[in-house]
Structures are given as C-alpha cells and as structure tokens.
C-alpha positions as protocol buffer text, in pm:
chain_id: "A"
residue {
  index: 1
  type: UNK
  ca { x: 1661 y: 3124 z: 247 }
}
residue {
  index: 2
  type: UNK
  ca { x: 1665 y: 3404 z: -4 }
}
residue {
  index: 3
  type: UNK
  ca { x: 1950 y: 3499 z: -233 }
}
residue {
  index: 4
  type: UNK
  ca { x: 2003 y: 3833 z: -52 }
}
residue {
  index: 5
  type: UNK
  ca { x: 2008 y: 3662 z: 289 }
}
residue {
  index: 6
  type: UNK
  ca { x: 2273 y: 3411 z: 182 }
}
residue {
  index: 7
  type: UNK
  ca { x: 2489 y: 3667 z: 2 }
}
residue {
  index: 8
  type: UNK
  ca { x: 2480 y: 3926 z: 280 }
}
residue {
  index: 9
  type: UNK
  ca { x: 2557 y: 3666 z: 546 }
}
residue {
  index: 10
  type: UNK
  ca { x: 2856 y: 3535 z: 350 }
}
residue {
  index: 11
  type: UNK
  ca { x: 2971 y: 3890 z: 281 }
}
residue {
  index: 12
  type: UNK
  ca { x: 2942 y: 3991 z: 647 }
}
residue {
  index: 13
  type: UNK
  ca { x: 3134 y: 3679 z: 746 }
}
residue {
  index: 14
  type: UNK
  ca { x: 3419 y: 3752 z: 505 }
}
residue {
  index: 15
  type: UNK
  ca { x: 3425 y: 4130 z: 547 }
}
residue {
  index: 16
  type: UNK
  ca { x: 3605 y: 4122 z: 881 }
}
residue {
  index: 17
  type: UNK
  ca { x: 3925 y: 3990 z: 718 }
}
residue {
  index: 18
  type: UNK
  ca { x: 4229 y: 4206 z: 790 }
}
residue {
  index: 19
  type: UNK
  ca { x: 4509 y: 4194 z: 537 }
}
residue {
  index: 20
  type: UNK
  ca { x: 4758 y: 4337 z: 786 }
}
residue {
  index: 21
  type: UNK
  ca { x: 4770 y: 4032 z: 1012 }
}
residue {
  index: 22
  type: UNK
  ca { x: 4562 y: 3789 z: 801 }
}
residue {
  index: 23
  type: UNK
  ca { x: 4301 y: 3753 z: 1078 }
}
residue {
  index: 24
  type: UNK
  ca { x: 3926 y: 3763 z: 1069 }
}
residue {
  index: 25
  type: UNK
  ca { x: 3723 y: 3668 z: 768 }
}
residue {
  index: 26
  type: UNK
  ca { x: 3506 y: 3362 z: 717 }
}
residue {
  index: 27
  type: UNK
  ca { x: 3733 y: 3117 z: 901 }
}
residue {
  index: 28
  type: UNK
  ca { x: 3583 y: 3026 z: 1233 }
}
residue {
  index: 29
  type: UNK
  ca { x: 3232 y: 3148 z: 1144 }
}
residue {
  index: 30
  type: UNK
  ca { x: 3289 y: 3425 z: 1396 }
}
residue {
  index: 31
  type: UNK
  ca { x: 2992 y: 3608 z: 1245 }
}
residue {
  index: 32
  type: UNK
  ca { x: 2783 y: 3393 z: 1482 }
}
residue {
  index: 33
  type: UNK
  ca { x: 2962 y: 3526 z: 1791 }
}
residue {
  index: 34
  type: UNK
  ca { x: 2986 y: 3860 z: 1968 }
}
residue {
  index: 35
  type: UNK
  ca { x: 3100 y: 4115 z: 1882 }
}
residue {
  index: 36
  type: UNK
  ca { x: 3056 y: 4049 z: 1506 }
}
residue {
  index: 37
  type: UNK
  ca { x: 2698 y: 3921 z: 1532 }
}
residue {
  index: 38
  type: UNK
  ca { x: 2601 y: 4246 z: 1706 }
}
residue {
  index: 39
  type: UNK
  ca { x: 2768 y: 4493 z: 1470 }
}
residue {
  index: 40
  type: UNK
  ca { x: 2503 y: 4714 z: 1311 }
}
residue {
  index: 41
  type: UNK
  ca { x: 2664 y: 4678 z: 967 }
}
residue {
  index: 42
  type: UNK
  ca { x: 2599 y: 4300 z: 986 }
}
residue {
  index: 43
  type: UNK
  ca { x: 2223 y: 4351 z: 1040 }
}
residue {
  index: 44
  type: UNK
  ca { x: 2185 y: 4151 z: 1365 }
}
residue {
  index: 45
  type: UNK
  ca { x: 1809 y: 4090 z: 1328 }
}
residue {
  index: 46
  type: UNK
  ca { x: 1867 y: 3930 z: 988 }
}
residue {
  index: 47
  type: UNK
  ca { x: 2164 y: 3726 z: 1112 }
}
residue {
  index: 48
  type: UNK
  ca { x: 1943 y: 3598 z: 1394 }
}
residue {
  index: 49
  type: UNK
  ca { x: 1712 y: 3452 z: 1126 }
}
residue {
  index: 50
  type: UNK
  ca { x: 1975 y: 3320 z: 884 }
}
residue {
  index: 51
  type: UNK
  ca { x: 2238 y: 3166 z: 1111 }
}
residue {
  index: 52
  type: UNK
  ca { x: 2009 y: 2913 z: 1283 }
}
residue {
  index: 53
  type: UNK
  ca { x: 1897 y: 2784 z: 942 }
}
residue {
  index: 54
  type: UNK
  ca { x: 2258 y: 2745 z: 826 }
}
residue {
  index: 55
  type: UNK
  ca { x: 2350 y: 2581 z: 1158 }
}
residue {
  index: 56
  type: UNK
  ca { x: 2068 y: 2331 z: 1099 }
}
residue {
  index: 57
  type: UNK
  ca { x: 2202 y: 2257 z: 750 }
}
residue {
  index: 58
  type: UNK
  ca { x: 2543 y: 2193 z: 904 }
}
residue {
  index: 59
  type: UNK
  ca { x: 2400 y: 1975 z: 1179 }
}
residue {
  index: 60
  type: UNK
  ca { x: 2181 y: 1772 z: 942 }
}
residue {
  index: 61
  type: UNK
  ca { x: 2473 y: 1710 z: 707 }
}
residue {
  index: 62
  type: UNK
  ca { x: 2713 y: 1617 z: 986 }
}
residue {
  index: 63
  type: UNK
  ca { x: 2459 y: 1384 z: 1149 }
}
residue {
  index: 64
  type: UNK
  ca { x: 2405 y: 1203 z: 820 }
}
residue {
  index: 65
  type: UNK
  ca { x: 2775 y: 1125 z: 772 }
}
residue {
  index: 66
  type: UNK
  ca { x: 2985 y: 837 z: 895 }
}
residue {
  index: 67
  type: UNK
  ca { x: 3346 y: 858 z: 1000 }
}
residue {
  index: 68
  type: UNK
  ca { x: 3510 y: 1196 z: 1028 }
}
residue {
  index: 69
  type: UNK
  ca { x: 3338 y: 1361 z: 732 }
}
residue {
  index: 70
  type: UNK
  ca { x: 3204 y: 1689 z: 867 }
}
residue {
  index: 71
  type: UNK
  ca { x: 3134 y: 2036 z: 733 }
}
residue {
  index: 72
  type: UNK
  ca { x: 3211 y: 2351 z: 930 }
}
residue {
  index: 73
  type: UNK
  ca { x: 2961 y: 2630 z: 974 }
}
residue {
  index: 74
  type: UNK
  ca { x: 3215 y: 2859 z: 810 }
}
residue {
  index: 75
  type: UNK
  ca { x: 3203 y: 2643 z: 496 }
}
residue {
  index: 76
  type: UNK
  ca { x: 2822 y: 2629 z: 499 }
}
residue {
  index: 77
  type: UNK
  ca { x: 2807 y: 3010 z: 516 }
}
residue {
  index: 78
  type: UNK
  ca { x: 3055 y: 3054 z: 230 }
}
residue {
  index: 79
  type: UNK
  ca { x: 2898 y: 2779 z: 16 }
}
residue {
  index: 80
  type: UNK
  ca { x: 2556 y: 2935 z: 69 }
}
residue {
  index: 81
  type: UNK
  ca { x: 2691 y: 3267 z: -56 }
}
residue {
  index: 82
  type: UNK
  ca { x: 2851 y: 3101 z: -360 }
}
residue {
  index: 83
  type: UNK
  ca { x: 2529 y: 2918 z: -448 }
}
residue {
  index: 84
  type: UNK
  ca { x: 2326 y: 3236 z: -405 }
}
residue {
  index: 85
  type: UNK
  ca { x: 2554 y: 3434 z: -640 }
}
residue {
  index: 86
  type: UNK
  ca { x: 2523 y: 3155 z: -898 }
}
residue {
  index: 87
  type: UNK
  ca { x: 2143 y: 3162 z: -865 }
}
residue {
  index: 88
  type: UNK
  ca { x: 2131 y: 3541 z: -897 }
}
residue {
  index: 89
  type: UNK
  ca { x: 2342 y: 3525 z: -1212 }
}
residue {
  index: 90
  type: UNK
  ca { x: 2121 y: 3248 z: -1353 }
}
residue {
  index: 91
  type: UNK
  ca { x: 1810 y: 3459 z: -1292 }
}
residue {
  index: 92
  type: UNK
  ca { x: 1982 y: 3739 z: -1486 }
}
residue {
  index: 93
  type: UNK
  ca { x: 2053 y: 3505 z: -1778 }
}
residue {
  index: 94
  type: UNK
  ca { x: 2415 y: 3415 z: -1702 }
}
residue {
  index: 95
  type: UNK
  ca { x: 2561 y: 3073 z: -1631 }
}
residue {
  index: 96
  type: UNK
  ca { x: 2851 y: 3108 z: -1390 }
}
residue {
  index: 97
  type: UNK
  ca { x: 3036 y: 2889 z: -1145 }
}
residue {
  index: 98
  type: UNK
  ca { x: 3164 y: 3049 z: -827 }
}
residue {
  index: 99
  type: UNK
  ca { x: 3471 y: 2860 z: -703 }
}
residue {
  index: 100
  type: UNK
  ca { x: 3448 y: 2706 z: -357 }
}
residue {
  index: 101
  type: UNK
  ca { x: 3730 y: 2549 z: -156 }
}
residue {
  index: 102
  type: UNK
  ca { x: 3616 y: 2385 z: 168 }
}
residue {
  index: 103
  type: UNK
  ca { x: 3827 y: 2373 z: 476 }
}
residue {
  index: 104
  type: UNK
  ca { x: 3738 y: 2676 z: 686 }
}
residue {
  index: 105
  type: UNK
  ca { x: 3738 y: 2564 z: 1049 }
}
residue {
  index: 106
  type: UNK
  ca { x: 3468 y: 2643 z: 1302 }
}
residue {
  index: 107
  type: UNK
  ca { x: 3614 y: 2645 z: 1653 }
}
residue {
  index: 108
  type: UNK
  ca { x: 3404 y: 2528 z: 1943 }
}
residue {
  index: 109
  type: UNK
  ca { x: 3226 y: 2791 z: 2145 }
}
residue {
  index: 110
  type: UNK
  ca { x: 3378 y: 2853 z: 2484 }
}
C-alpha cells in the first residue's frame, strides 16, 4: 500500500462526518458500503484496490488473536492513515507521531 492510498482512504472514510447530528465519519467503516464506496469523490476504482488489502490485514490480525481481542476495519483504515502521514513526514525529514485511539466499531453487513 502506498502512502497516498492509505491517506486518501482514511480521509474519505472520515470526510462523511456531519457535525450537525454527529453521524458519519470513520465509525462503522461505511466507506466500504454503498453509497459511500461509489461516490466519485472517494475514487471508487482506488477504493476497490485498497479496501480488500485492509480487510485482509484486519482478518489476519483477528484470526491470530485469542479471546475477544479484535480490531475493527474502521480502526485499520484510520491507523493506516495515521501511519502513512507519519511516513510521509519522515520522508520529508520530520519525526512526528499522529495520535490514534482505537475503538471505532465496524457493524456487520446486512
């Protein structure tokens, strides 16, 4: 995965947040579902490449854990964006840490 792919996917996931009713955003990883995955602004062909890779990361992590320790796809998307921003800054000569707080749920598909 490239830095631009991870950053734009995380941005697209978060960009649907509405301050008026506090809905949308990264929670639920709704970027993987219609209608968000099909919005032109979210670059559907690119999402179709990136999301399966991130879903595999989630699946591999979850399958390697015991008990109830699981990661949501929403968290994988956001963490990928955070890591990509840190890498981009490092390549530009800056050492930064992008804060990350896990806990974004990913509801089951219906």
